[in-house]
PDB file of C-alpha atoms in Angstrom:
ATOM      1  CA  UNK A  13     107.243 111.801  92.536  1.00 55.00           C
ATOM      2  CA  UNK A  14     108.740 108.972  94.585  1.00 52.00           C
ATOM      3  CA  UNK A  15     111.407 109.503  97.218  1.00 51.00           C
ATOM      4  CA  UNK A  16     114.983 109.163  96.043  1.00 44.00           C
ATOM      5  CA  UNK A  17     116.302 105.633  96.346  1.00 49.00           C
ATOM      6  CA  UNK A  18     119.107 105.173  98.850  1.00 43.00           C
ATOM      7  CA  UNK A  19     122.233 103.075  98.321  1.00 41.00           C
ATOM      8  CA  UNK A  20     121.421  99.425  97.747  1.00 41.00           C
ATOM      9  CA  UNK A  21     117.686 100.036  97.608  1.00 58.00           C
ATOM     10  CA  UNK A  22     115.411  98.773  94.856  1.00 79.00           C
ATOM     11  CA  UNK A  23     115.158 101.350  92.108  1.00 83.00           C
ATOM     12  CA  UNK A  24     112.407 101.971  89.620  1.00 94.00           C
ATOM     13  CA  UNK A  25     108.961 103.555  89.392  1.00 96.00           C
ATOM     14  CA  UNK A  26     105.966 102.624  91.522  1.00 98.00           C
ATOM     15  CA  UNK A  27     102.495 102.331  89.985  1.00 98.00           C
ATOM     16  CA  UNK A  28      99.399 102.207  92.183  1.00 98.00           C
ATOM     17  CA  UNK A  29      96.355 100.334  90.900  1.00 98.00           C
ATOM     18  CA  UNK A  30      93.046 101.397  92.454  1.00 97.00           C
ATOM     19  CA  UNK A  31      90.080  99.083  91.751  1.00 94.00           C
ATOM     20  CA  UNK A  32      86.945 101.230  91.956  1.00 91.00           C
ATOM     21  CA  UNK A  33      84.268  99.261  90.130  1.00 81.00           C
ATOM     22  CA  UNK A  34      82.664  97.546  93.148  1.00 71.00           C
ATOM     23  CA  UNK A  35      78.882  97.862  93.351  1.00 71.00           C
ATOM     24  CA  UNK A  36      78.614  98.680  97.056  1.00 66.00           C
ATOM     25  CA  UNK A  37      75.700  96.311  97.721  1.00 65.00           C
ATOM     26  CA  UNK A  38      76.504  95.831 101.430  1.00 67.00           C
ATOM     27  CA  UNK A  39      76.838  99.576 101.827  1.00 73.00           C
ATOM     28  CA  UNK A  40      73.288 100.004 100.554  1.00 65.00           C
ATOM     29  CA  UNK A  41      74.428 102.432  97.878  1.00 69.00           C
ATOM     30  CA  UNK A  42      72.780 102.865  94.491  1.00 74.00           C
ATOM     31  CA  UNK A  43      76.115 103.591  92.824  1.00 80.00           C
ATOM     32  CA  UNK A  44      79.634 102.104  92.864  1.00 83.00           C
ATOM     33  CA  UNK A  45      80.986 102.200  96.407  1.00 87.00           C
ATOM     34  CA  UNK A  46      84.039 104.252  95.420  1.00 91.00           C
ATOM     35  CA  UNK A  47      81.787 107.182  94.516  1.00 93.00           C
ATOM     36  CA  UNK A  48      79.960 107.287  97.855  1.00 93.00           C
ATOM     37  CA  UNK A  49      80.985 110.474  99.687  1.00 94.00           C
ATOM     38  CA  UNK A  50      82.505 110.729 103.143  1.00 95.00           C
ATOM     39  CA  UNK A  51      82.025 114.196 104.532  1.00 91.00           C
ATOM     40  CA  UNK A  52      81.218 115.406 101.033  1.00 93.00           C
ATOM     41  CA  UNK A  53      84.261 113.853  99.322  1.00 95.00           C
ATOM     42  CA  UNK A  54      83.996 110.558  97.373  1.00 95.00           C
ATOM     43  CA  UNK A  55      85.978 107.625  98.736  1.00 96.00           C
ATOM     44  CA  UNK A  56      87.892 107.393  95.458  1.00 96.00           C
ATOM     45  CA  UNK A  57      89.077 110.989  95.730  1.00 96.00           C
ATOM     46  CA  UNK A  58      90.219 110.469  99.320  1.00 97.00           C
ATOM     47  CA  UNK A  59      92.076 107.272  98.407  1.00 97.00           C
ATOM     48  CA  UNK A  60      93.866 108.920  95.470  1.00 97.00           C
ATOM     49  CA  UNK A  61      94.728 111.959  97.588  1.00 96.00           C
ATOM     50  CA  UNK A  62      96.342 109.644 100.133  1.00 97.00           C
ATOM     51  CA  UNK A  63      98.478 107.990  97.460  1.00 98.00           C
ATOM     52  CA  UNK A  64      99.595 111.381  96.166  1.00 97.00           C
ATOM     53  CA  UNK A  65     100.371 112.660  99.668  1.00 96.00           C
ATOM     54  CA  UNK A  66     102.558 109.620 100.396  1.00 97.00           C
ATOM     55  CA  UNK A  67     105.037 110.950  97.792  1.00 97.00           C
ATOM     56  CA  UNK A  68     106.232 107.440  96.904  1.00 97.00           C
ATOM     57  CA  UNK A  69     104.032 106.699  93.869  1.00 97.00           C
ATOM     58  CA  UNK A  70     104.916 107.679  90.311  1.00 97.00           C
ATOM     59  CA  UNK A  71     101.662 106.776  88.580  1.00 97.00           C
ATOM     60  CA  UNK A  72      98.124 105.965  89.705  1.00 98.00           C
ATOM     61  CA  UNK A  73      95.749 103.936  87.550  1.00 98.00           C
ATOM     62  CA  UNK A  74      92.098 103.956  88.579  1.00 97.00           C
ATOM     63  CA  UNK A  75      89.803 101.224  87.258  1.00 96.00           C
ATOM     64  CA  UNK A  76      86.123 102.213  87.088  1.00 95.00           C
ATOM     65  CA  UNK A  77      82.931 101.118  85.278  1.00 91.00           C
ATOM     66  CA  UNK A  78      82.767 102.325  81.679  1.00 92.00           C
ATOM     67  CA  UNK A  79      79.772 104.554  82.375  1.00 92.00           C
ATOM     68  CA  UNK A  80      81.675 106.411  85.105  1.00 92.00           C
ATOM     69  CA  UNK A  81      84.882 107.309  83.256  1.00 94.00           C
ATOM     70  CA  UNK A  82      83.932 110.946  82.620  1.00 93.00           C
ATOM     71  CA  UNK A  83      82.609 111.367  86.134  1.00 92.00           C
ATOM     72  CA  UNK A  84      85.825 109.975  87.568  1.00 95.00           C
ATOM     73  CA  UNK A  85      87.977 112.458  85.679  1.00 93.00           C
ATOM     74  CA  UNK A  86      86.168 115.311  87.420  1.00 92.00           C
ATOM     75  CA  UNK A  87      86.843 113.804  90.856  1.00 92.00           C
ATOM     76  CA  UNK A  88      90.602 113.407  90.598  1.00 92.00           C
ATOM     77  CA  UNK A  89      93.080 116.005  91.878  1.00 86.00           C
ATOM     78  CA  UNK A  90      94.284 118.293  89.058  1.00 87.00           C
ATOM     79  CA  UNK A  91      97.860 117.726  88.019  1.00 88.00           C
ATOM     80  CA  UNK A  92      98.118 114.337  89.711  1.00 89.00           C
ATOM     81  CA  UNK A  93      99.706 111.498  87.669  1.00 93.00           C
ATOM     82  CA  UNK A  94      96.420 109.581  87.386  1.00 96.00           C
ATOM     83  CA  UNK A  95      95.019 107.587  84.481  1.00 96.00           C
ATOM     84  CA  UNK A  96      91.563 106.063  84.205  1.00 97.00           C
ATOM     85  CA  UNK A  97      90.846 102.689  82.623  1.00 96.00           C
ATOM     86  CA  UNK A  98      87.666 100.639  82.397  1.00 96.00           C
ATOM     87  CA  UNK A  99      87.470  97.972  85.094  1.00 92.00           C
ATOM     88  CA  UNK A 100      85.799  94.587  85.048  1.00 88.00           C
ATOM     89  CA  UNK A 101      82.907  92.768  86.671  1.00 84.00           C
ATOM     90  CA  UNK A 102      85.122  91.320  89.406  1.00 87.00           C
ATOM     91  CA  UNK A 103      87.956  92.886  91.372  1.00 89.00           C
ATOM     92  CA  UNK A 104      90.512  90.591  89.752  1.00 91.00           C
ATOM     93  CA  UNK A 105      89.241  91.664  86.333  1.00 91.00           C
ATOM     94  CA  UNK A 106      89.802  95.300  87.271  1.00 93.00           C
ATOM     95  CA  UNK A 107      93.330  94.681  88.537  1.00 95.00           C
ATOM     96  CA  UNK A 108      94.125  92.727  85.390  1.00 94.00           C
ATOM     97  CA  UNK A 109      92.880  95.675  83.297  1.00 95.00           C
ATOM     98  CA  UNK A 110      95.091  98.017  85.299  1.00 96.00           C
ATOM     99  CA  UNK A 111      98.118  95.802  84.784  1.00 97.00           C
ATOM    100  CA  UNK A 112      97.471  95.721  81.050  1.00 96.00           C
ATOM    101  CA  UNK A 113      97.388  99.511  80.943  1.00 96.00           C
ATOM    102  CA  UNK A 114     100.462 100.009  83.128  1.00 96.00           C
ATOM    103  CA  UNK A 115     103.882 100.813  81.772  1.00 88.00           C
ATOM    104  CA  UNK A 116     107.235  99.429  82.878  1.00 92.00           C
ATOM    105  CA  UNK A 117     106.787  99.834  86.625  1.00 96.00           C
ATOM    106  CA  UNK A 118     109.268  98.172  88.934  1.00 97.00           C
ATOM    107  CA  UNK A 119     106.705  97.888  91.722  1.00 98.00           C
ATOM    108  CA  UNK A 120     102.942  97.835  92.013  1.00 98.00           C
ATOM    109  CA  UNK A 121     100.630  98.821  94.813  1.00 98.00           C
ATOM    110  CA  UNK A 122      97.060  97.548  94.767  1.00 98.00           C
ATOM    111  CA  UNK A 123      94.900  99.766  96.934  1.00 98.00           C
ATOM    112  CA  UNK A 124      91.168  99.541  97.599  1.00 95.00           C
ATOM    113  CA  UNK A 125      89.319 102.823  97.148  1.00 95.00           C
ATOM    114  CA  UNK A 126      87.104 101.709 100.040  1.00 94.00           C
ATOM    115  CA  UNK A 127      90.089 102.103 102.401  1.00 97.00           C
ATOM    116  CA  UNK A 128      89.726 105.818 101.901  1.00 97.00           C
ATOM    117  CA  UNK A 129      91.276 106.979 105.179  1.00 97.00           C
ATOM    118  CA  UNK A 130      94.536 105.047 104.817  1.00 98.00           C
ATOM    119  CA  UNK A 131      97.342 107.256 106.164  1.00 98.00           C
ATOM    120  CA  UNK A 132     100.059 108.231 103.671  1.00 98.00           C
ATOM    121  CA  UNK A 133     102.669 106.992 106.166  1.00 98.00           C
ATOM    122  CA  UNK A 134     101.323 103.451 105.811  1.00 98.00           C
ATOM    123  CA  UNK A 135     101.608 103.654 102.036  1.00 98.00           C
ATOM    124  CA  UNK A 136     105.204 104.817 102.387  1.00 98.00           C
ATOM    125  CA  UNK A 137     106.003 101.907 104.746  1.00 98.00           C
ATOM    126  CA  UNK A 138     104.877  99.391 102.167  1.00 98.00           C
ATOM    127  CA  UNK A 139     106.984 100.984  99.432  1.00 98.00           C
ATOM    128  CA  UNK A 140     110.014 101.191 101.728  1.00 97.00           C
ATOM    129  CA  UNK A 141     109.838  97.428 102.296  1.00 98.00           C
ATOM    130  CA  UNK A 142     109.517  96.773  98.563  1.00 98.00           C
ATOM    131  CA  UNK A 143     112.581  98.896  97.867  1.00 97.00           C
ATOM    132  CA  UNK A 144     114.414  97.025 100.625  1.00 97.00           C
ATOM    133  CA  UNK A 145     114.100  93.873  98.520  1.00 97.00           C
ATOM    134  CA  UNK A 146     110.883  92.150  99.613  1.00 97.00           C
ATOM    135  CA  UNK A 147     108.858  90.928  96.600  1.00 98.00           C
ATOM    136  CA  UNK A 148     105.475  91.167  98.333  1.00 98.00           C
ATOM    137  CA  UNK A 149     104.429  93.360 101.266  1.00 98.00           C
ATOM    138  CA  UNK A 150     101.071  93.700 103.019  1.00 98.00           C
ATOM    139  CA  UNK A 151      99.906  95.830 105.970  1.00 98.00           C
ATOM    140  CA  UNK A 152      98.627  93.707 108.852  1.00 98.00           C
ATOM    141  CA  UNK A 153      96.896  94.179 112.191  1.00 98.00           C
ATOM    142  CA  UNK A 154      96.617  91.613 115.007  1.00 97.00           C
ATOM    143  CA  UNK A 155      93.215  89.916 115.265  1.00 96.00           C
ATOM    144  CA  UNK A 156      91.581  90.958 118.532  1.00 94.00           C
ATOM    145  CA  UNK A 157      88.411  88.835 118.369  1.00 95.00           C
ATOM    146  CA  UNK A 158      88.266  85.117 119.022  1.00 96.00           C
ATOM    147  CA  UNK A 159      87.906  83.342 115.674  1.00 96.00           C
ATOM    148  CA  UNK A 160      86.045  80.057 115.148  1.00 97.00           C
ATOM    149  CA  UNK A 161      85.950  77.685 112.192  1.00 97.00           C
ATOM    150  CA  UNK A 162      82.490  76.295 111.452  1.00 97.00           C
ATOM    151  CA  UNK A 163      81.024  73.636 109.196  1.00 97.00           C
ATOM    152  CA  UNK A 164      78.229  74.040 106.656  1.00 96.00           C
ATOM    153  CA  UNK A 165      75.661  73.532 109.402  1.00 97.00           C
ATOM    154  CA  UNK A 166      77.032  76.339 111.538  1.00 97.00           C
ATOM    155  CA  UNK A 167      78.673  74.080 114.094  1.00 98.00           C
ATOM    156  CA  UNK A 168      82.049  75.078 115.542  1.00 98.00           C
ATOM    157  CA  UNK A 169      84.877  72.836 114.369  1.00 98.00           C
ATOM    158  CA  UNK A 170      87.836  74.628 115.928  1.00 97.00           C
ATOM    159  CA  UNK A 171      89.344  77.725 117.501  1.00 97.00           C
ATOM    160  CA  UNK A 172      92.515  78.928 115.749  1.00 96.00           C
ATOM    161  CA  UNK A 173      95.195  80.581 117.823  1.00 95.00           C
ATOM    162  CA  UNK A 174      94.574  84.260 117.133  1.00 95.00           C
ATOM    163  CA  UNK A 175      98.173  85.029 118.043  1.00 94.00           C
ATOM    164  CA  UNK A 176      99.142  83.709 114.610  1.00 94.00           C
ATOM    165  CA  UNK A 177      96.326  85.507 112.775  1.00 96.00           C
ATOM    166  CA  UNK A 178      96.442  88.917 111.118  1.00 97.00           C
ATOM    167  CA  UNK A 179      93.832  91.107 109.434  1.00 97.00           C
ATOM    168  CA  UNK A 180      95.271  92.267 106.114  1.00 97.00           C
ATOM    169  CA  UNK A 181      94.782  95.739 104.653  1.00 98.00           C
ATOM    170  CA  UNK A 182      95.832  97.648 101.554  1.00 98.00           C
ATOM    171  CA  UNK A 183      97.846  98.942  99.821  1.00 98.00           C
ATOM    172  CA  UNK A 184      99.439  95.598  99.081  1.00 98.00           C
ATOM    173  CA  UNK A 185     102.794  95.987  97.358  1.00 98.00           C
ATOM    174  CA  UNK A 186     104.549  93.720  94.879  1.00 98.00           C
ATOM    175  CA  UNK A 187     107.581  93.522  92.674  1.00 98.00           C
ATOM    176  CA  UNK A 188     106.149  93.936  89.179  1.00 97.00           C
ATOM    177  CA  UNK A 189     107.190  90.492  87.984  1.00 96.00           C
ATOM    178  CA  UNK A 190     105.531  88.760  90.919  1.00 97.00           C
ATOM    179  CA  UNK A 191     102.171  90.467  90.463  1.00 97.00           C
ATOM    180  CA  UNK A 192     102.150  90.045  86.692  1.00 97.00           C
ATOM    181  CA  UNK A 193     102.972  86.342  87.059  1.00 96.00           C
ATOM    182  CA  UNK A 194     100.200  85.907  89.615  1.00 95.00           C
ATOM    183  CA  UNK A 195      97.639  87.495  87.302  1.00 94.00           C
ATOM    184  CA  UNK A 196      98.809  85.445  84.334  1.00 92.00           C
ATOM    185  CA  UNK A 197      97.212  82.517  86.160  1.00 82.00           C
ATOM    186  CA  UNK A 198      93.440  82.074  86.020  1.00 67.00           C
ATOM    187  CA  UNK A 199      93.085  81.496  89.748  1.00 75.00           C
ATOM    188  CA  UNK A 200      91.141  83.617  92.219  1.00 78.00           C
ATOM    189  CA  UNK A 201      91.703  84.718  95.802  1.00 83.00           C
ATOM    190  CA  UNK A 202      90.260  87.164  98.307  1.00 86.00           C
ATOM    191  CA  UNK A 203      93.272  89.442  97.952  1.00 92.00           C
ATOM    192  CA  UNK A 204      96.202  89.961  95.621  1.00 95.00           C
ATOM    193  CA  UNK A 205      98.701  88.544  98.076  1.00 96.00           C
ATOM    194  CA  UNK A 206      96.746  85.286  98.004  1.00 95.00           C
ATOM    195  CA  UNK A 207      97.445  84.970  94.288  1.00 95.00           C
ATOM    196  CA  UNK A 208     101.134  85.721  94.773  1.00 96.00           C
ATOM    197  CA  UNK A 209     101.420  83.231  97.649  1.00 95.00           C
ATOM    198  CA  UNK A 210     100.433  80.436  95.268  1.00 93.00           C
ATOM    199  CA  UNK A 211     103.592  81.109  93.290  1.00 94.00           C
ATOM    200  CA  UNK A 212     105.668  80.432  96.398  1.00 95.00           C
ATOM    201  CA  UNK A 213     106.587  84.095  96.802  1.00 96.00           C
ATOM    202  CA  UNK A 214     107.309  85.156 100.381  1.00 97.00           C
ATOM    203  CA  UNK A 215     104.891  87.814 101.621  1.00 98.00           C
ATOM    204  CA  UNK A 216     106.169  90.196 104.288  1.00 98.00           C
ATOM    205  CA  UNK A 217     103.913  92.041 106.703  1.00 98.00           C
ATOM    206  CA  UNK A 218     104.335  95.591 107.971  1.00 98.00           C
ATOM    207  CA  UNK A 219     102.398  97.282 110.746  1.00 97.00           C
ATOM    208  CA  UNK A 220      98.970  98.267 109.500  1.00 98.00           C
ATOM    209  CA  UNK A 221      96.851 101.136 110.755  1.00 98.00           C
ATOM    210  CA  UNK A 222      93.310 101.142 112.208  1.00 97.00           C
ATOM    211  CA  UNK A 223      92.446 104.054 109.906  1.00 97.00           C
ATOM    212  CA  UNK A 224      92.997 101.809 106.888  1.00 98.00           C
ATOM    213  CA  UNK A 225      89.791  99.900 107.610  1.00 97.00           C
ATOM    214  CA  UNK A 226      87.583  98.930 104.695  1.00 96.00           C
ATOM    215  CA  UNK A 227      84.351 100.896 104.390  1.00 95.00           C
ATOM    216  CA  UNK A 228      81.870  98.149 103.558  1.00 91.00           C
ATOM    217  CA  UNK A 229      78.712  98.629 105.644  1.00 92.00           C
ATOM    218  CA  UNK A 230      76.588 101.622 106.683  1.00 93.00           C
ATOM    219  CA  UNK A 231      78.195 101.419 110.156  1.00 95.00           C
ATOM    220  CA  UNK A 232      81.667 101.640 108.562  1.00 95.00           C
ATOM    221  CA  UNK A 233      80.517 104.711 106.662  1.00 94.00           C
ATOM    222  CA  UNK A 234      79.271 106.398 109.818  1.00 95.00           C
ATOM    223  CA  UNK A 235      82.589 105.677 111.527  1.00 96.00           C
ATOM    224  CA  UNK A 236      84.539 107.089 108.582  1.00 96.00           C
ATOM    225  CA  UNK A 237      82.429 110.254 108.561  1.00 95.00           C
ATOM    226  CA  UNK A 238      82.966 110.693 112.290  1.00 95.00           C
ATOM    227  CA  UNK A 239      86.721 110.218 111.974  1.00 95.00           C
ATOM    228  CA  UNK A 240      87.013 112.554 109.029  1.00 90.00           C
ATOM    229  CA  UNK A 241      85.204 115.259 110.976  1.00 88.00           C
ATOM    230  CA  UNK A 242      87.897 115.174 113.680  1.00 80.00           C
ATOM    231  CA  UNK A 243      90.903 117.530 113.301  1.00 66.00           C
ATOM    232  CA  UNK A 244      93.349 114.597 113.494  1.00 60.00           C
ATOM    233  CA  UNK A 245      91.907 112.970 110.357  1.00 53.00           C
ATOM    234  CA  UNK A 246      91.595 115.320 107.404  1.00 49.00           C
ATOM    235  CA  UNK A 247      91.641 114.767 103.632  1.00 50.00           C
ATOM    236  CA  UNK A 248      95.175 114.761 102.257  1.00 48.00           C
TER     237      UNK A 248
END
């Protein structure tokens, strides 16, 4: 399924891990966030369709709550190289379950189902950088808001230079050994790259995309529905 490797490029299969066991509390949903529909199509389906359309992924492993395994199977595109495994209580638990179920991939992508509108071209950019020899690759966008650090009382303690700040998206890509080593540790982080960074692995950024925003709140959901209704943004 992946594009043919060029001369001198990293060879080997790519496996995408899609954590989809989040509860969706901030979204106000009464079911896991990945199953909330956008324009009639669940986020999980849209995210998987994007991975398939990128044509750079050999296998997709979706991690869902045990009670939603059968439901998930009905939502996935027929004929796609997708497997379903039971996820965990926390995101890191789900990724760890996906890694345990994965075969001998050379590279891993970890992609949030809640970034359902991620363009396939962004997914391909991440894989291209992995195959070019970078052990960890993340999509990034410049931070446009002023950012403040505050103390426990809510008082401002500093104003970081936003020119050096980036908002990080998914899919995040890793050489298989780097991601497996990171998850062999018991540490935690807000993203997978944070775990890999602790090993001293260099993390490269590529240009992100505004459409890869994370659908977390009701306002995010309304934006996603509006974008999906436009001709320029359609399900893959």
